[in-house]
Coordinates of C-alpha atoms and ligand atoms in Angstrom, one line a residue:
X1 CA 10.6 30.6 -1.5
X2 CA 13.6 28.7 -1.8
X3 CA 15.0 27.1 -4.8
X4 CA 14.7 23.9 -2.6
X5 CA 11.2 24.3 -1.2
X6 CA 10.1 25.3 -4.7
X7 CA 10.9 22.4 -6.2
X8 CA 9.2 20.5 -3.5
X9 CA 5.8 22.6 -3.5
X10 CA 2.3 20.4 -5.0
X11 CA 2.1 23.2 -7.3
X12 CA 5.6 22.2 -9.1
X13 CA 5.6 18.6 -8.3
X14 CA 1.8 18.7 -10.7
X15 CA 3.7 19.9 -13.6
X16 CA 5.1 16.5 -13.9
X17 CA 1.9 14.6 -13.8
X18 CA 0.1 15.0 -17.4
X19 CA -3.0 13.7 -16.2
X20 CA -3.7 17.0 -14.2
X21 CA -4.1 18.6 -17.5
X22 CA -7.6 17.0 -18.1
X23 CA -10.3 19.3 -17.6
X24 CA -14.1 18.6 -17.5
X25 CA -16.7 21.5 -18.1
X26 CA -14.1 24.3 -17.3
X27 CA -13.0 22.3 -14.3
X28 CA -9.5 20.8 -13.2
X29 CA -9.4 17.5 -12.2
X30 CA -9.7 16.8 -8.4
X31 CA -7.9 13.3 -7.7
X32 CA -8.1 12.6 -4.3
X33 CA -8.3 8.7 -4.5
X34 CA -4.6 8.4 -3.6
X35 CA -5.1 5.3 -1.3
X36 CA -6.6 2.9 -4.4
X37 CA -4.1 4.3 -6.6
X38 CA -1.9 7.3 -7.5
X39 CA -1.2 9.2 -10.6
X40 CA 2.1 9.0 -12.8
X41 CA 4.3 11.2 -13.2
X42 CA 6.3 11.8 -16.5
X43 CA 9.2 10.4 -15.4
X44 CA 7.9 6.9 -14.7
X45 CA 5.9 7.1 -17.7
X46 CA 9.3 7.9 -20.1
X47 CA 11.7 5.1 -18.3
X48 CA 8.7 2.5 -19.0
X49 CA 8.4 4.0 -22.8
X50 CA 12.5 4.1 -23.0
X51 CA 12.6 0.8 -21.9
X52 CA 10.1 -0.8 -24.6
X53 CA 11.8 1.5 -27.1
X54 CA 15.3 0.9 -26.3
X55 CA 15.9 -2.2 -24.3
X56 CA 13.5 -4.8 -24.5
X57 CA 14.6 -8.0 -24.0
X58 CA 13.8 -10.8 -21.3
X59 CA 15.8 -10.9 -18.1
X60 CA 18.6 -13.6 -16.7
X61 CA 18.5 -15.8 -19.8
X62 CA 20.8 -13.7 -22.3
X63 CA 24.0 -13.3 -23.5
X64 CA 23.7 -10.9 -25.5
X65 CA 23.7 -7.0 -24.6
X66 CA 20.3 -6.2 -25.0
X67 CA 19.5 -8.8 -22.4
X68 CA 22.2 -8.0 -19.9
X69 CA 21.0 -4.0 -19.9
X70 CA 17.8 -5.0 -19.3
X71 CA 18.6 -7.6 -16.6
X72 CA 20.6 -4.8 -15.4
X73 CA 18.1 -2.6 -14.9
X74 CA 16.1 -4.8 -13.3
X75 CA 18.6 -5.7 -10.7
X76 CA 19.5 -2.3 -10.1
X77 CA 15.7 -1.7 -9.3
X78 CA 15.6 -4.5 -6.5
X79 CA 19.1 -2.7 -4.8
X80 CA 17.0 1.2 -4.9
X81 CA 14.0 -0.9 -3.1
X82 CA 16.8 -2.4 -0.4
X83 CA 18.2 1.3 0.3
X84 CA 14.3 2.9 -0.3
X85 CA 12.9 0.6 2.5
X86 CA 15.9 0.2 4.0
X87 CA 16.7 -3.4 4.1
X88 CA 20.0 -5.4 5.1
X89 CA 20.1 -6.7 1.4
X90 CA 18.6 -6.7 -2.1
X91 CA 18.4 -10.1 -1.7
X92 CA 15.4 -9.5 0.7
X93 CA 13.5 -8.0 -2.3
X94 CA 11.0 -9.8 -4.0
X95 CA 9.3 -9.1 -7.1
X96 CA 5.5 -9.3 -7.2
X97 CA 2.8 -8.0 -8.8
X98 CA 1.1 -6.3 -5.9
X99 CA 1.1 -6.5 -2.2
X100 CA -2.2 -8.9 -2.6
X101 CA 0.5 -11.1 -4.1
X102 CA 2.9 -10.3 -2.1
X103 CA 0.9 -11.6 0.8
X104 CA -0.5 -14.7 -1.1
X105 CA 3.4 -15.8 -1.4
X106 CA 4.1 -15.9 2.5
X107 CA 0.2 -17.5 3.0
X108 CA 1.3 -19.8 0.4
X109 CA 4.7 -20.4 0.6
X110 CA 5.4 -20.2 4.6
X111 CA 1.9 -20.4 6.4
X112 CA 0.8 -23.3 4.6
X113 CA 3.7 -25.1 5.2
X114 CA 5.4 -24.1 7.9
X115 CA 2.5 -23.6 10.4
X116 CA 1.2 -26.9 12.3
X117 CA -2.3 -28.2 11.7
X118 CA -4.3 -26.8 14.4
X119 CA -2.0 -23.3 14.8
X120 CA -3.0 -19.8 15.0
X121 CA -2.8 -16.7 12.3
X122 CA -3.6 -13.4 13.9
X123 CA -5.0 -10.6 12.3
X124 CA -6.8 -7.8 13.3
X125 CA -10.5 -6.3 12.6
X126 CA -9.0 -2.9 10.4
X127 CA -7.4 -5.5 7.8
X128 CA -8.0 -5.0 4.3
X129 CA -9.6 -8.0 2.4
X130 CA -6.1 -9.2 0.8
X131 CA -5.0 -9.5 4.6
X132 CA -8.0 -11.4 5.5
X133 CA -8.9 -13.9 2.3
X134 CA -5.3 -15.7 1.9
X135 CA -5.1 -16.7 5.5
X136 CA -8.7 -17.6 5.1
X137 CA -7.8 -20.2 2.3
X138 CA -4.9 -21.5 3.9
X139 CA -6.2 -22.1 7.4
X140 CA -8.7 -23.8 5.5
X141 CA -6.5 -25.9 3.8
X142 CA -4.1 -26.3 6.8
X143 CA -6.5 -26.8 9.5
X144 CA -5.3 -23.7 11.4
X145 CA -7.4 -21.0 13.7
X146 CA -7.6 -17.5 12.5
X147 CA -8.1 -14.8 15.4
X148 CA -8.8 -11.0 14.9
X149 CA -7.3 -8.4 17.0
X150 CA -10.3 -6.1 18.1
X151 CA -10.1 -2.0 17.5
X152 CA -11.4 0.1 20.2
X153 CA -14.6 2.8 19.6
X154 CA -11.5 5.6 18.1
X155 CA -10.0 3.7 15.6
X156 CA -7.0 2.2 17.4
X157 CA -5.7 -1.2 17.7
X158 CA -7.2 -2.6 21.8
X159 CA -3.6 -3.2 22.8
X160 CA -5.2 -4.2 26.0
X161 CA -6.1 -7.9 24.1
X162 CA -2.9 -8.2 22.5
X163 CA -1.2 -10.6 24.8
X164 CA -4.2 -12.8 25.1
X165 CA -4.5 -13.1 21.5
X166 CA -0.7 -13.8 20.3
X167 CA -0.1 -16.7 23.0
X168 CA -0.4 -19.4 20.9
X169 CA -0.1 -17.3 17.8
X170 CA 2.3 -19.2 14.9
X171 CA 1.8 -15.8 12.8
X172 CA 0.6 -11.8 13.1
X173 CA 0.0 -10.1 10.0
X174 CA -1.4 -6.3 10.3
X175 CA -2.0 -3.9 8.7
X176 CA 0.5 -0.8 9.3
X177 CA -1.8 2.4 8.3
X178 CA -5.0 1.0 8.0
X179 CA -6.9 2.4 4.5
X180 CA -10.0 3.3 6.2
X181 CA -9.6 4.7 9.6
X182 CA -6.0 6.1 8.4
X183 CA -4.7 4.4 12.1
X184 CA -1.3 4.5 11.8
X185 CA -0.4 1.0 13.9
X186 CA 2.3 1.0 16.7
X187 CA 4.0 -1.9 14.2
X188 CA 7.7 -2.0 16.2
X189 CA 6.0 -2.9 19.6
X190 CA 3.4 -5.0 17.6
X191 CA 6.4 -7.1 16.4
X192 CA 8.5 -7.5 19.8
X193 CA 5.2 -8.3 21.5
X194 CA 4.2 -11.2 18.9
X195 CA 8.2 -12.2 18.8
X196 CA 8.3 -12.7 22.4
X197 CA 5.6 -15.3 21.7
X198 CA 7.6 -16.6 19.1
X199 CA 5.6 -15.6 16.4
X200 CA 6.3 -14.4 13.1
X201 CA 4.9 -11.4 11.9
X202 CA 3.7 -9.9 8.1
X203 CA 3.3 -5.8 8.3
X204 CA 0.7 -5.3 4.9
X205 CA 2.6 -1.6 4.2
X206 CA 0.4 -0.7 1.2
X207 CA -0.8 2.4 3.0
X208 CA 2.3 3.3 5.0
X209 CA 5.3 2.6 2.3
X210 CA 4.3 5.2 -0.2
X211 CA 3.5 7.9 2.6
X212 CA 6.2 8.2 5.5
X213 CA 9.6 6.7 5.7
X214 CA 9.4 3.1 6.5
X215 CA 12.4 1.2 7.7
X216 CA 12.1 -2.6 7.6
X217 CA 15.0 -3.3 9.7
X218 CA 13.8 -0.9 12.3
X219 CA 10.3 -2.4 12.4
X220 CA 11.7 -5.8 12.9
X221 CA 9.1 -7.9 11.2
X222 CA 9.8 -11.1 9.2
X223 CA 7.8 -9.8 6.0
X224 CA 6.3 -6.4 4.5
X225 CA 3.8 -5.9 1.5
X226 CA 3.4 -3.1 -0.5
X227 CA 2.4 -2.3 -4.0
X228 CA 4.0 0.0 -6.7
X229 CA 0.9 1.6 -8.5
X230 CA 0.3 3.5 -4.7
X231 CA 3.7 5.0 -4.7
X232 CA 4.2 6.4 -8.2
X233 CA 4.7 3.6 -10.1
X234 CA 3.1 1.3 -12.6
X235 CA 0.3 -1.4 -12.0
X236 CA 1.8 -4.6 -11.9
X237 CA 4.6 -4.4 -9.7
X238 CA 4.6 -4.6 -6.0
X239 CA 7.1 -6.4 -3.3
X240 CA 7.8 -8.6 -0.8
X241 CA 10.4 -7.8 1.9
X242 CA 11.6 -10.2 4.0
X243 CA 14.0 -11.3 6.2
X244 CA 16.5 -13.6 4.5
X245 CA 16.6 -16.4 7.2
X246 CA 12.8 -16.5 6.6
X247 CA 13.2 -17.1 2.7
X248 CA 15.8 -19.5 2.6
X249 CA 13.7 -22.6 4.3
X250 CA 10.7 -21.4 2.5
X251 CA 9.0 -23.1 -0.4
X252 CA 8.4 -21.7 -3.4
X253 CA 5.6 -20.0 -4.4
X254 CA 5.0 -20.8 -8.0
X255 CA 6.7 -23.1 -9.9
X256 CA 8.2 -22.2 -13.2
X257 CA 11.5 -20.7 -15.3
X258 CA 13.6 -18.6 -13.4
X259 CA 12.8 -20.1 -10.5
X260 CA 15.4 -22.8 -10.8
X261 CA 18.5 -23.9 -10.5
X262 CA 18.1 -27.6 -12.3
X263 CA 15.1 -29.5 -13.4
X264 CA 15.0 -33.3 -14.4
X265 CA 11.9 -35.1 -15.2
X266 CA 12.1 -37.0 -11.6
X267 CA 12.3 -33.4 -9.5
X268 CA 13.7 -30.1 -9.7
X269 CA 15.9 -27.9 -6.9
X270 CA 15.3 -24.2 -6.4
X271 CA 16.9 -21.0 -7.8
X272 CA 18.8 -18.9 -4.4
X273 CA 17.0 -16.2 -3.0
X274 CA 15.2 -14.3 -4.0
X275 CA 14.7 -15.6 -7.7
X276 CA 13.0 -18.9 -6.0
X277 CA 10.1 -16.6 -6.0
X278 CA 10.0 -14.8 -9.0
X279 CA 8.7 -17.4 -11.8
X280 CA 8.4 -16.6 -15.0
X281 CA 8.7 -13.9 -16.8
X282 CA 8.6 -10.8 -14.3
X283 CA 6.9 -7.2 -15.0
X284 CA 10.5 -6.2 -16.2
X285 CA 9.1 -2.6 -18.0
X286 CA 6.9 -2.3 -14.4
X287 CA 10.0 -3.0 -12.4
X288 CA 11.9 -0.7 -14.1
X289 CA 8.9 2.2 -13.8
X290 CA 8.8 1.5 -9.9
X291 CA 12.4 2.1 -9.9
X292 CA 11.6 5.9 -11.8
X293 CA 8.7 6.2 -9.0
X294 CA 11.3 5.2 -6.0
X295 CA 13.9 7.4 -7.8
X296 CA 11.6 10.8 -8.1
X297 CA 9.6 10.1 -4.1
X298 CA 13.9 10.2 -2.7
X299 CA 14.3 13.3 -4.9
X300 CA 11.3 14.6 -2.2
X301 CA 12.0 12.6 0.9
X302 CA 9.8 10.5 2.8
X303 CA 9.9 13.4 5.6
X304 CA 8.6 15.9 3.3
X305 CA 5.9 13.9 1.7
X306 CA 4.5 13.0 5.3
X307 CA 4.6 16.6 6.2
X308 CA 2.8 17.4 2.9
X309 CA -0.2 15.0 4.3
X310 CA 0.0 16.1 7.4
X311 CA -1.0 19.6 6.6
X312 CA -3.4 18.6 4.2
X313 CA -5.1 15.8 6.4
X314 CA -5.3 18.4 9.2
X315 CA -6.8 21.3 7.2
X316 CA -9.6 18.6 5.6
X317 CA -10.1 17.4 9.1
X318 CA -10.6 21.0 9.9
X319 CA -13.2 21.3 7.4
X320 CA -15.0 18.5 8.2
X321 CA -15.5 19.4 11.9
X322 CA -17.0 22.4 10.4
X323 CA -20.1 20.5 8.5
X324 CA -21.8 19.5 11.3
X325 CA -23.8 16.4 9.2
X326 CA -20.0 14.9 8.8
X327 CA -18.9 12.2 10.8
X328 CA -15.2 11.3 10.3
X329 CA -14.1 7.8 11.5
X330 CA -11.1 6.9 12.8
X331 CA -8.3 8.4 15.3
X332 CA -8.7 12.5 16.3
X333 CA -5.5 13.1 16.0
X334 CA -3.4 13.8 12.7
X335 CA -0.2 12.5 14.0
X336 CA -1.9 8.7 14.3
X337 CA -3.2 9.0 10.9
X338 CA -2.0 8.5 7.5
X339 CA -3.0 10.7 4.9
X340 CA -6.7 9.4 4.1
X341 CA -10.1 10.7 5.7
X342 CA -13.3 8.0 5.6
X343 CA -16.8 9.7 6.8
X344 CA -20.5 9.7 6.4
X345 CA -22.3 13.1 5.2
X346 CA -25.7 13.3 6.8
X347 CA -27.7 10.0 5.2
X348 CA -26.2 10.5 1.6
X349 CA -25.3 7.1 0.2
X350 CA -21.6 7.5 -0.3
X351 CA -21.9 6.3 -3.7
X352 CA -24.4 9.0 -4.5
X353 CA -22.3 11.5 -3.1
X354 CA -19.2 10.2 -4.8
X355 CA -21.0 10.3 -8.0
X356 CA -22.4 14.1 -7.2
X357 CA -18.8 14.9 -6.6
X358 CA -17.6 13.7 -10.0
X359 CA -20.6 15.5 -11.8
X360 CA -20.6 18.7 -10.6
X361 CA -17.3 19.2 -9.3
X362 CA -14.8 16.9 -11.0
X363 CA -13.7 15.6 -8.1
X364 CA -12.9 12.1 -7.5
X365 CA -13.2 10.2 -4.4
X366 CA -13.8 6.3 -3.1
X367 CA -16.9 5.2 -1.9
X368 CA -17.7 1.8 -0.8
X369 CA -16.2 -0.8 1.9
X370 CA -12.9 0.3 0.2
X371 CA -12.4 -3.8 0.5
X372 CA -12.6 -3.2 4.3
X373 CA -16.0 -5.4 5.3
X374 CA -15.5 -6.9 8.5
X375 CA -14.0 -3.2 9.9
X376 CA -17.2 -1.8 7.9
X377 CA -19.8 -4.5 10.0
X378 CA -17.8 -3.6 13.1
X379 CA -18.4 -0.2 12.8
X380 CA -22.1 -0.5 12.2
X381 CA -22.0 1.1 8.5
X382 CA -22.3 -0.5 4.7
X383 CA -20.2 2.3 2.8
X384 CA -18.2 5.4 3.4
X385 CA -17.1 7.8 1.2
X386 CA -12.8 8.4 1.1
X387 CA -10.7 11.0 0.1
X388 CA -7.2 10.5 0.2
X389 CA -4.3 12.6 -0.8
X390 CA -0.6 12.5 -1.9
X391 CA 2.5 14.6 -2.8
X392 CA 0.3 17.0 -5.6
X393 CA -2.7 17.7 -3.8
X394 CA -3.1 21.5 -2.4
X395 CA -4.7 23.2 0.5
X396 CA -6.9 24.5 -2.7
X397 CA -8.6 20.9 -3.3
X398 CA -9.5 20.8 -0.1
X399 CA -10.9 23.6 0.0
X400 CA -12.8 22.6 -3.0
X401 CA -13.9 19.5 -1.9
X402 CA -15.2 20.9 1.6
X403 CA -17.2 23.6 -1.0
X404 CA -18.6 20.6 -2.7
X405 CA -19.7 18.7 0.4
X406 CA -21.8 21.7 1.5
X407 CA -23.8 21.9 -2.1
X408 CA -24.4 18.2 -1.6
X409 CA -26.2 19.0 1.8
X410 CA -28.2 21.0 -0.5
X411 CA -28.6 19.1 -3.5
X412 CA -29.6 15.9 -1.7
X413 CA -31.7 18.0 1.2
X414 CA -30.0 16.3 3.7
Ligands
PLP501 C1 -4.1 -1.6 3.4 C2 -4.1 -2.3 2.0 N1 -3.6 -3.5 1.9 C3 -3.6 -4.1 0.7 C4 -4.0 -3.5 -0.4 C5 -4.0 -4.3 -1.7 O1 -3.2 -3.6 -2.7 P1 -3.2 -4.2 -4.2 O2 -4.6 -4.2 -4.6 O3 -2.3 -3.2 -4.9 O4 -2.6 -5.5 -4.1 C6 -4.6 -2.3 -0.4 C7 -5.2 -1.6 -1.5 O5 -6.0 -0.8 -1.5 C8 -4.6 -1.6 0.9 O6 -5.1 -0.4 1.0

């Protein structure tokens, strides 16, 4: 093997991950809940420690060195997001906490305001709940309709419906690979179909940013969501990326320091873009962790990691047709998946199963509506049980985990 390849092998990339040293009862850990949140590698973990050690000191609003390197570091973050996602500027990055927020901000900030009483949000019926509930509270608030996309019997997006549904659409936010069927959505013609209704359109990349190389400016849409703590990073930190044009009208979000440019007891005016929506104090130690994570997934490449879970979404798919009491959901084939399997074993409760897995096997999966109900009412079930992998997860584990599934059969006498 290559010096190269090496260096890009699960088996090297684990050494950087302390967590992989626990071991329960003589057995490794198993993590394959990837999709809720991944592990950390050493990296991240040291340039959040050297940062506290070494730097600490609050952003923008110092003139003395300390504050400038950290400022600087925090700035330099928001540029390796631009080039990592591939946006026209840094000043399209936004700071939040998590895509959840991320979304809140354009519900808040451009749907409340900017859509006319009576006007339409689309989503569709394999959104997560944070790409469901902010739209709910502002079409509540606003007066506006909220219309959901329907998915056919495989898993896909019914691309049949989709110019019905976005004529008299103000907004289309969807999801881009869904966290339960693993659909990868067609998100470039998605946008040039809602744009040629004059739409504007939100991409929720939680599950897609972390796993395959995402381009905004390819994709076209006005604003994409993702979170840091499902790419390498730390909780706390996630972004917004959106379209400059789109900011600059906007409203704020929250209202606050930083956000600012003067404030008088009558009125205050706005900070320029993007600190207009980064209030407060921000997650500066977070930021500068998601830069680490950002740094170490380009030291892979976004090709590579997708390959990686390929192969290992293909061989557990493989598996799975092999335990005839399995029923996977979502598309057949791997290409028009992202790296995440949801299925039913015989009539095991997927939280008994989950919790058999973590018993006897030290393996850890989802189970649950993985904050997917309406998609879980559409599909006729309450719960499924998820495994989902990233960059340090082997052919091994999955293995393992198909091992385990079949000693559950027998366990639970199912
Ligand atoms: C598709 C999708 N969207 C949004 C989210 C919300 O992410 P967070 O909780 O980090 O805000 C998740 C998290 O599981 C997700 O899978």
């Amino acid at each position: 093997m290559s010096q190269a390849a090496a260096a890009k092998s699960p088996y090297r990339i684990r050494k950087d991950f302390p967590i992989f040293s626990r071991i329960r009862d003589s057995k490794p850990l198993v993590y394959l809940d990837n999709a809720a949140t991944t592990q950390k590698p050493l990296q991240v973990i040291q340039a959040i420690a050297d940062f506290y050690s070494m730097v600490n000191a609050n952003v923008h609003r110092g003139v003395y060195s300390l504050s400038i390197e950290s400022t600087e570091k925090y700035e330099r973050v928001r540029r390796l997001v631009a080039g990592f996602i591939d946006s026209e500027s840094w000043r399209e990055v936004i700071f939040t906490r998590n895509a959840t927020e991320a979304i809140n901000l354009v519900a808040y900030a451009y749907a409340l305001h900017r859509i006319k009483r009576g006007g339409k949000i689309v989503i569709t019926e394999m959104e997560h709940h944070s790409n469901i509930v902010p739209w709910q509270l502002v079409a509540q608030m606003r007066g506006l309709k909220i219309e959901a996309l329907p998915i056919t019997e495989e898993g896909y997006l019914d691309l049949s419906q989709l110019d019905r549904i976005l004529r008299d659409a103000d907004l289309l936010a969807v999801v881009h690979a869904s966290n339960v069927l693993g659909t990868i959505n067609p998100v470039k013609h998605l946008v040039e179909a809602a744009k040629s209704w004059g739409a504007a359109v939100l991409v929720d990349a939680a599950q897609s940013v972390p796993h395959m190389p995402v381009s905004f400016r390819e994709l076209g849409c006005d604003f994409l969501a993702f979170s840091g703590h499902k790419m390498l990073g730390p909780m706390g930190v996630g972004c917004l990326v959106a379209k400059e044009e789109m900011l600059e009208p906007m409203e704020p979000f929250m209202g606050g320091g930083e956000m600012i440019s003067e404030v008088t007891l009558s009125g205050s005016r706005w900070n320029e873009v993007p600190w207009k929506f980064e209030a407060g104090t921000p997650s500066v130690a977070d930021v500068v962790g998601l830069g680490a994570a950002v740094e170490y997934l380009n030291s892979l490449g976004l090709e590579w990691v997708r390959r990686h879970e390929e192969e290992l979404t293909e061989a557990a798919l493989q598996e799975l047709s092999e335990i005839p009491q399995s029923r996977v959901i979502g598309p057949e084939s791997v290409k028009d998946r992202c790296g995440l399997i949801s299925f039913t074993l015989a009539d095991i409760h997927p939280h008994d199963l989950a919790e058999y897995l973590d018993r006897y096997f030290n393996i850890a999966v989802r189970a649950g509506h993985h904050c997917a109900m309406p998609l879980h009412s559409r599909l006729g079930l309450t719960a499924t049980t998820r495994a989902s992998f990233y960059i340090y997860n082997t052919k091994e584990e999955v293995q393992l985990l198909a091992d385990a599934l079949r000693s559950a059969l027998k366990y639970f006498k199912a």
